[in-house]
Amino acid sequence: MRLARFSLAGAFLLLPFLLVRAGEVALLKGDPIKGDIISVNNAEVVVSVAGAKKNVPLANILKIDIQPVGAIAPGTKYSRAELTDGTILLASDWKIRKRDLTLKLLSGPEVTVPMKVVSNILNRAEDEKNTADWKSRTFNNRGREAIVVKKGEVISNIECTLGEGDAEGKTIALAVIIDGEPTTLKRVQNTAHGFLFKTVLDPKAPPVLCKLIDTLGNIIQVSEIQPNDAGLKVITPAGAALDFSFKQIARLDYAKGKLDYLSSLTPSKMVAKSNLDEDTKPDQWHVYKDTNLNKGPLTLGGVTYSSGLALKPFTELTYDLGGEYREFSALVGLDDNVSAVGKTILVVEGDGRELLTVEISADDKKRFRPVTLNIKDVQKLKLTVKADGEFDVARHLDIADAKVSK
């Protein structure tokens, strides 16, 4: 049966029993509104606060929190699979059989998707160090196919061509070049650290309407949504179909295009110029997502930030904003927990015009600065990190809490 696509507001109109409950509405501007969410139409959400009704325009809403995201039970081992549309699925078990991936989600359901929509798979995702490394590893290795192995604390990519899984879902075929000759091998699936697949989202894929986050941390990019007897049936832009009961839904997030963190956006162009510091360390990247260069939390002035980028000099990132945003803001500085010498420079450009240059020195008493820029009508936002010398040794910049908003 073909699913009809409709707006998130339209979906809410069909779900009054979901909305008549306590919740919190986060706004693009202003403090969150806490109360009973009693109705939604195509223009607004009506919230009852201490008996008084507030009409909130839909265009000003970032998200609706329905219930907290629950904690995964300590000691639970699980894997993390990411689809080409950014959907992240946490699974207690998974198997690649032929060209299909079957996942047993932590929340219970079993899901099967074709491998052509799978971007990467990480085993032992319950280890925070693994997931911190994985965000940057997948970003810096886009367009490459590899099996990822871990020995002790050392994680390495082995570039290869990944083939099919066997009928039982225990091994996967791969082809590697040994002494200049292609060699076909088999690898046990669940003993690898992870897999990177050379797959991309179909350019004709439907756009994201909203993001659904369930109570166990699965993050579903939603392009189609349909109520069913138990809750919601959603279709992702990559074509994966999933069912969620109302008790499993923690948040409906429709901030995309209103407020977006740079670490969640894919730059249209990235230039990372290598230098001597890179030659002997192939996994020493120029861009680290949501971590500092040591893969720890981004920390500036004693404050930790969950979102942001850590960049080494000689890096250029360009984002296609399409003139849809009004403001860029971030905290720029040298991480408290990463050694630094000399001076690092950030240049921000909009459509080729310099908007700001920030210089941070390791000798500065205060090694971070807040940045807020008007980017109204900017089509392309470019960030360039430079050093005060030829090499980038012991130079870096955190761009913490970096976001563009309307």
PDB file of N, CA, C and O in Angstrom, residues 298-340:
ATOM      1  N   LEU A 298      34.368  18.534  23.983  1.00  0.00           N
ATOM      2  CA  LEU A 298      34.778  19.906  23.682  1.00  0.00           C
ATOM      3  C   LEU A 298      34.641  20.739  24.947  1.00  0.00           C
ATOM      4  O   LEU A 298      33.555  20.835  25.525  1.00  0.00           O
ATOM      5  N   THR A 299      35.734  21.361  25.400  1.00  0.00           N
ATOM      6  CA  THR A 299      35.722  22.120  26.653  1.00  0.00           C
ATOM      7  C   THR A 299      36.437  23.453  26.462  1.00  0.00           C
ATOM      8  O   THR A 299      37.610  23.495  26.092  1.00  0.00           O
ATOM      9  N   LEU A 300      35.716  24.524  26.713  1.00  0.00           N
ATOM     10  CA  LEU A 300      36.276  25.875  26.613  1.00  0.00           C
ATOM     11  C   LEU A 300      35.944  26.640  27.884  1.00  0.00           C
ATOM     12  O   LEU A 300      34.777  26.723  28.279  1.00  0.00           O
ATOM     13  N   GLY A 301      36.954  27.187  28.546  1.00  0.00           N
ATOM     14  CA  GLY A 301      36.726  27.965  29.755  1.00  0.00           C
ATOM     15  C   GLY A 301      36.033  27.195  30.849  1.00  0.00           C
ATOM     16  O   GLY A 301      35.249  27.762  31.624  1.00  0.00           O
ATOM     17  N   GLY A 302      36.302  25.882  30.913  1.00  0.00           N
ATOM     18  CA  GLY A 302      35.705  25.057  31.953  1.00  0.00           C
ATOM     19  C   GLY A 302      34.302  24.577  31.652  1.00  0.00           C
ATOM     20  O   GLY A 302      33.705  23.845  32.449  1.00  0.00           O
ATOM     21  N   VAL A 303      33.737  24.939  30.505  1.00  0.00           N
ATOM     22  CA  VAL A 303      32.389  24.532  30.109  1.00  0.00           C
ATOM     23  C   VAL A 303      32.481  23.486  29.008  1.00  0.00           C
ATOM     24  O   VAL A 303      33.232  23.657  28.035  1.00  0.00           O
ATOM     25  N   THR A 304      31.724  22.405  29.152  1.00  0.00           N
ATOM     26  CA  THR A 304      31.717  21.322  28.170  1.00  0.00           C
ATOM     27  C   THR A 304      30.544  21.492  27.217  1.00  0.00           C
ATOM     28  O   THR A 304      29.428  21.809  27.637  1.00  0.00           O
ATOM     29  N   TYR A 305      30.793  21.256  25.939  1.00  0.00           N
ATOM     30  CA  TYR A 305      29.766  21.403  24.907  1.00  0.00           C
ATOM     31  C   TYR A 305      29.577  20.067  24.185  1.00  0.00           C
ATOM     32  O   TYR A 305      30.547  19.424  23.795  1.00  0.00           O
ATOM     33  N   SER A 306      28.331  19.681  24.006  1.00  0.00           N
ATOM     34  CA  SER A 306      28.043  18.386  23.387  1.00  0.00           C
ATOM     35  C   SER A 306      28.098  18.435  21.867  1.00  0.00           C
ATOM     36  O   SER A 306      28.220  17.395  21.211  1.00  0.00           O
ATOM     37  N   SER A 307      27.997  19.631  21.303  1.00  0.00           N
ATOM     38  CA  SER A 307      27.977  19.754  19.852  1.00  0.00           C
ATOM     39  C   SER A 307      29.042  20.751  19.390  1.00  0.00           C
ATOM     40  O   SER A 307      29.290  21.762  20.055  1.00  0.00           O
ATOM     41  N   GLY A 308      29.657  20.456  18.277  1.00  0.00           N
ATOM     42  CA  GLY A 308      30.647  21.380  17.724  1.00  0.00           C
ATOM     43  C   GLY A 308      31.678  20.655  16.888  1.00  0.00           C
ATOM     44  O   GLY A 308      31.604  19.441  16.665  1.00  0.00           O
ATOM     45  N   LEU A 309      32.664  21.399  16.424  1.00  0.00           N
ATOM     46  CA  LEU A 309      33.738  20.867  15.600  1.00  0.00           C
ATOM     47  C   LEU A 309      35.086  21.250  16.197  1.00  0.00           C
ATOM     48  O   LEU A 309      35.230  22.336  16.753  1.00  0.00           O
ATOM     49  N   ALA A 310      36.044  20.356  16.086  1.00  0.00           N
ATOM     50  CA  ALA A 310      37.440  20.675  16.386  1.00  0.00           C
ATOM     51  C   ALA A 310      38.188  20.580  15.064  1.00  0.00           C
ATOM     52  O   ALA A 310      38.132  19.555  14.380  1.00  0.00           O
ATOM     53  N   LEU A 311      38.876  21.650  14.699  1.00  0.00           N
ATOM     54  CA  LEU A 311      39.504  21.732  13.383  1.00  0.00           C
ATOM     55  C   LEU A 311      40.985  22.019  13.504  1.00  0.00           C
ATOM     56  O   LEU A 311      41.406  22.844  14.316  1.00  0.00           O
ATOM     57  N   LYS A 312      41.770  21.342  12.670  1.00  0.00           N
ATOM     58  CA  LYS A 312      43.186  21.646  12.552  1.00  0.00           C
ATOM     59  C   LYS A 312      43.377  22.667  11.445  1.00  0.00           C
ATOM     60  O   LYS A 312      42.546  22.786  10.534  1.00  0.00           O
ATOM     61  N   PRO A 313      44.461  23.424  11.502  1.00  0.00           N
ATOM     62  CA  PRO A 313      44.701  24.410  10.441  1.00  0.00           C
ATOM     63  C   PRO A 313      44.810  23.774   9.062  1.00  0.00           C
ATOM     64  O   PRO A 313      45.022  22.568   8.930  1.00  0.00           O
ATOM     65  N   PHE A 314      44.671  24.640   8.081  1.00  0.00           N
ATOM     66  CA  PHE A 314      44.668  24.278   6.682  1.00  0.00           C
ATOM     67  C   PHE A 314      43.437  23.445   6.333  1.00  0.00           C
ATOM     68  O   PHE A 314      43.498  22.539   5.517  1.00  0.00           O
ATOM     69  N   THR A 315      42.323  23.782   7.006  1.00  0.00           N
ATOM     70  CA  THR A 315      41.036  23.150   6.738  1.00  0.00           C
ATOM     71  C   THR A 315      40.057  24.200   6.247  1.00  0.00           C
ATOM     72  O   THR A 315      39.974  25.298   6.794  1.00  0.00           O
ATOM     73  N   GLU A 316      39.299  23.845   5.207  1.00  0.00           N
ATOM     74  CA  GLU A 316      38.249  24.712   4.693  1.00  0.00           C
ATOM     75  C   GLU A 316      36.949  23.912   4.613  1.00  0.00           C
ATOM     76  O   GLU A 316      36.922  22.831   4.032  1.00  0.00           O
ATOM     77  N   LEU A 317      35.883  24.433   5.207  1.00  0.00           N
ATOM     78  CA  LEU A 317      34.571  23.809   5.147  1.00  0.00           C
ATOM     79  C   LEU A 317      33.588  24.798   4.542  1.00  0.00           C
ATOM     80  O   LEU A 317      33.494  25.939   5.001  1.00  0.00           O
ATOM     81  N   THR A 318      32.855  24.362   3.519  1.00  0.00           N
ATOM     82  CA  THR A 318      31.850  25.213   2.887  1.00  0.00           C
ATOM     83  C   THR A 318      30.487  24.573   3.033  1.00  0.00           C
ATOM     84  O   THR A 318      30.305  23.387   2.733  1.00  0.00           O
ATOM     85  N   TYR A 319      29.516  25.365   3.509  1.00  0.00           N
ATOM     86  CA  TYR A 319      28.150  24.885   3.712  1.00  0.00           C
ATOM     87  C   TYR A 319      27.203  25.647   2.788  1.00  0.00           C
ATOM     88  O   TYR A 319      27.230  26.879   2.725  1.00  0.00           O
ATOM     89  N   ASP A 320      26.361  24.913   2.068  1.00  0.00           N
ATOM     90  CA  ASP A 320      25.344  25.531   1.215  1.00  0.00           C
ATOM     91  C   ASP A 320      24.120  25.836   2.069  1.00  0.00           C
ATOM     92  O   ASP A 320      23.373  24.925   2.449  1.00  0.00           O
ATOM     93  N   LEU A 321      23.894  27.098   2.374  1.00  0.00           N
ATOM     94  CA  LEU A 321      22.785  27.499   3.245  1.00  0.00           C
ATOM     95  C   LEU A 321      21.573  27.973   2.460  1.00  0.00           C
ATOM     96  O   LEU A 321      20.477  28.085   3.027  1.00  0.00           O
ATOM     97  N   GLY A 322      21.765  28.280   1.200  1.00  0.00           N
ATOM     98  CA  GLY A 322      20.626  28.651   0.370  1.00  0.00           C
ATOM     99  C   GLY A 322      19.934  29.940   0.766  1.00  0.00           C
ATOM    100  O   GLY A 322      18.779  30.171   0.391  1.00  0.00           O
ATOM    101  N   GLY A 323      20.617  30.789   1.548  1.00  0.00           N
ATOM    102  CA  GLY A 323      20.014  32.044   1.958  1.00  0.00           C
ATOM    103  C   GLY A 323      18.883  31.909   2.945  1.00  0.00           C
ATOM    104  O   GLY A 323      18.095  32.840   3.139  1.00  0.00           O
ATOM    105  N   GLU A 324      18.800  30.732   3.612  1.00  0.00           N
ATOM    106  CA  GLU A 324      17.661  30.450   4.485  1.00  0.00           C
ATOM    107  C   GLU A 324      17.877  30.842   5.940  1.00  0.00           C
ATOM    108  O   GLU A 324      16.947  30.780   6.740  1.00  0.00           O
ATOM    109  N   TYR A 325      19.083  31.225   6.309  1.00  0.00           N
ATOM    110  CA  TYR A 325      19.385  31.473   7.715  1.00  0.00           C
ATOM    111  C   TYR A 325      19.739  32.938   7.943  1.00  0.00           C
ATOM    112  O   TYR A 325      20.186  33.648   7.036  1.00  0.00           O
ATOM    113  N   ARG A 326      19.579  33.365   9.179  1.00  0.00           N
ATOM    114  CA  ARG A 326      19.846  34.767   9.527  1.00  0.00           C
ATOM    115  C   ARG A 326      21.070  34.942  10.422  1.00  0.00           C
ATOM    116  O   ARG A 326      21.678  36.010  10.428  1.00  0.00           O
ATOM    117  N   GLU A 327      21.425  33.885  11.177  1.00  0.00           N
ATOM    118  CA  GLU A 327      22.480  34.078  12.178  1.00  0.00           C
ATOM    119  C   GLU A 327      23.371  32.849  12.290  1.00  0.00           C
ATOM    120  O   GLU A 327      22.902  31.711  12.235  1.00  0.00           O
ATOM    121  N   PHE A 328      24.669  33.112  12.423  1.00  0.00           N
ATOM    122  CA  PHE A 328      25.648  32.076  12.756  1.00  0.00           C
ATOM    123  C   PHE A 328      26.219  32.421  14.122  1.00  0.00           C
ATOM    124  O   PHE A 328      26.614  33.564  14.369  1.00  0.00           O
ATOM    125  N   SER A 329      26.266  31.440  15.011  1.00  0.00           N
ATOM    126  CA  SER A 329      26.834  31.690  16.335  1.00  0.00           C
ATOM    127  C   SER A 329      27.659  30.494  16.774  1.00  0.00           C
ATOM    128  O   SER A 329      27.398  29.351  16.379  1.00  0.00           O
ATOM    129  N   ALA A 330      28.673  30.756  17.582  1.00  0.00           N
ATOM    130  CA  ALA A 330      29.560  29.699  18.077  1.00  0.00           C
ATOM    131  C   ALA A 330      30.446  30.278  19.163  1.00  0.00           C
ATOM    132  O   ALA A 330      30.508  31.497  19.361  1.00  0.00           O
ATOM    133  N   LEU A 331      31.122  29.396  19.862  1.00  0.00           N
ATOM    134  CA  LEU A 331      32.181  29.785  20.785  1.00  0.00           C
ATOM    135  C   LEU A 331      33.474  29.236  20.196  1.00  0.00           C
ATOM    136  O   LEU A 331      33.601  28.025  19.998  1.00  0.00           O
ATOM    137  N   VAL A 332      34.420  30.118  19.896  1.00  0.00           N
ATOM    138  CA  VAL A 332      35.641  29.744  19.188  1.00  0.00           C
ATOM    139  C   VAL A 332      36.828  29.847  20.138  1.00  0.00           C
ATOM    140  O   VAL A 332      37.010  30.875  20.810  1.00  0.00           O
ATOM    141  N   GLY A 333      37.640  28.791  20.227  1.00  0.00           N
ATOM    142  CA  GLY A 333      38.799  28.869  21.097  1.00  0.00           C
ATOM    143  C   GLY A 333      39.646  27.622  21.093  1.00  0.00           C
ATOM    144  O   GLY A 333      39.423  26.683  20.320  1.00  0.00           O
ATOM    145  N   LEU A 334      40.637  27.614  21.979  1.00  0.00           N
ATOM    146  CA  LEU A 334      41.538  26.476  22.150  1.00  0.00           C
ATOM    147  C   LEU A 334      41.015  25.611  23.283  1.00  0.00           C
ATOM    148  O   LEU A 334      40.741  26.106  24.382  1.00  0.00           O
ATOM    149  N   ASP A 335      40.891  24.332  23.029  1.00  0.00           N
ATOM    150  CA  ASP A 335      40.308  23.426  24.007  1.00  0.00           C
ATOM    151  C   ASP A 335      41.132  23.374  25.293  1.00  0.00           C
ATOM    152  O   ASP A 335      42.376  23.358  25.256  1.00  0.00           O
ATOM    153  N   ASP A 336      40.429  23.344  26.419  1.00  0.00           N
ATOM    154  CA  ASP A 336      41.109  23.307  27.718  1.00  0.00           C
ATOM    155  C   ASP A 336      42.020  22.094  27.860  1.00  0.00           C
ATOM    156  O   ASP A 336      43.038  22.151  28.566  1.00  0.00           O
ATOM    157  N   ASN A 337      41.654  20.998  27.207  1.00  0.00           N
ATOM    158  CA  ASN A 337      42.339  19.726  27.432  1.00  0.00           C
ATOM    159  C   ASN A 337      43.203  19.274  26.262  1.00  0.00           C
ATOM    160  O   ASN A 337      43.564  18.102  26.173  1.00  0.00           O
ATOM    161  N   VAL A 338      43.524  20.207  25.366  1.00  0.00           N
ATOM    162  CA  VAL A 338      44.404  19.905  24.240  1.00  0.00           C
ATOM    163  C   VAL A 338      45.550  20.904  24.257  1.00  0.00           C
ATOM    164  O   VAL A 338      45.321  22.119  24.293  1.00  0.00           O
ATOM    165  N   SER A 339      46.774  20.411  24.251  1.00  0.00           N
ATOM    166  CA  SER A 339      47.932  21.307  24.297  1.00  0.00           C
ATOM    167  C   SER A 339      47.993  22.156  23.036  1.00  0.00           C
ATOM    168  O   SER A 339      47.610  21.723  21.950  1.00  0.00           O
ATOM    169  N   ALA A 340      48.463  23.378  23.191  1.00  0.00           N
ATOM    170  CA  ALA A 340      48.522  24.289  22.052  1.00  0.00           C
ATOM    171  C   ALA A 340      49.693  25.245  22.197  1.00  0.00           C
ATOM    172  O   ALA A 340      50.090  25.609  23.312  1.00  0.00           O
TER     173      ALA A 340
END
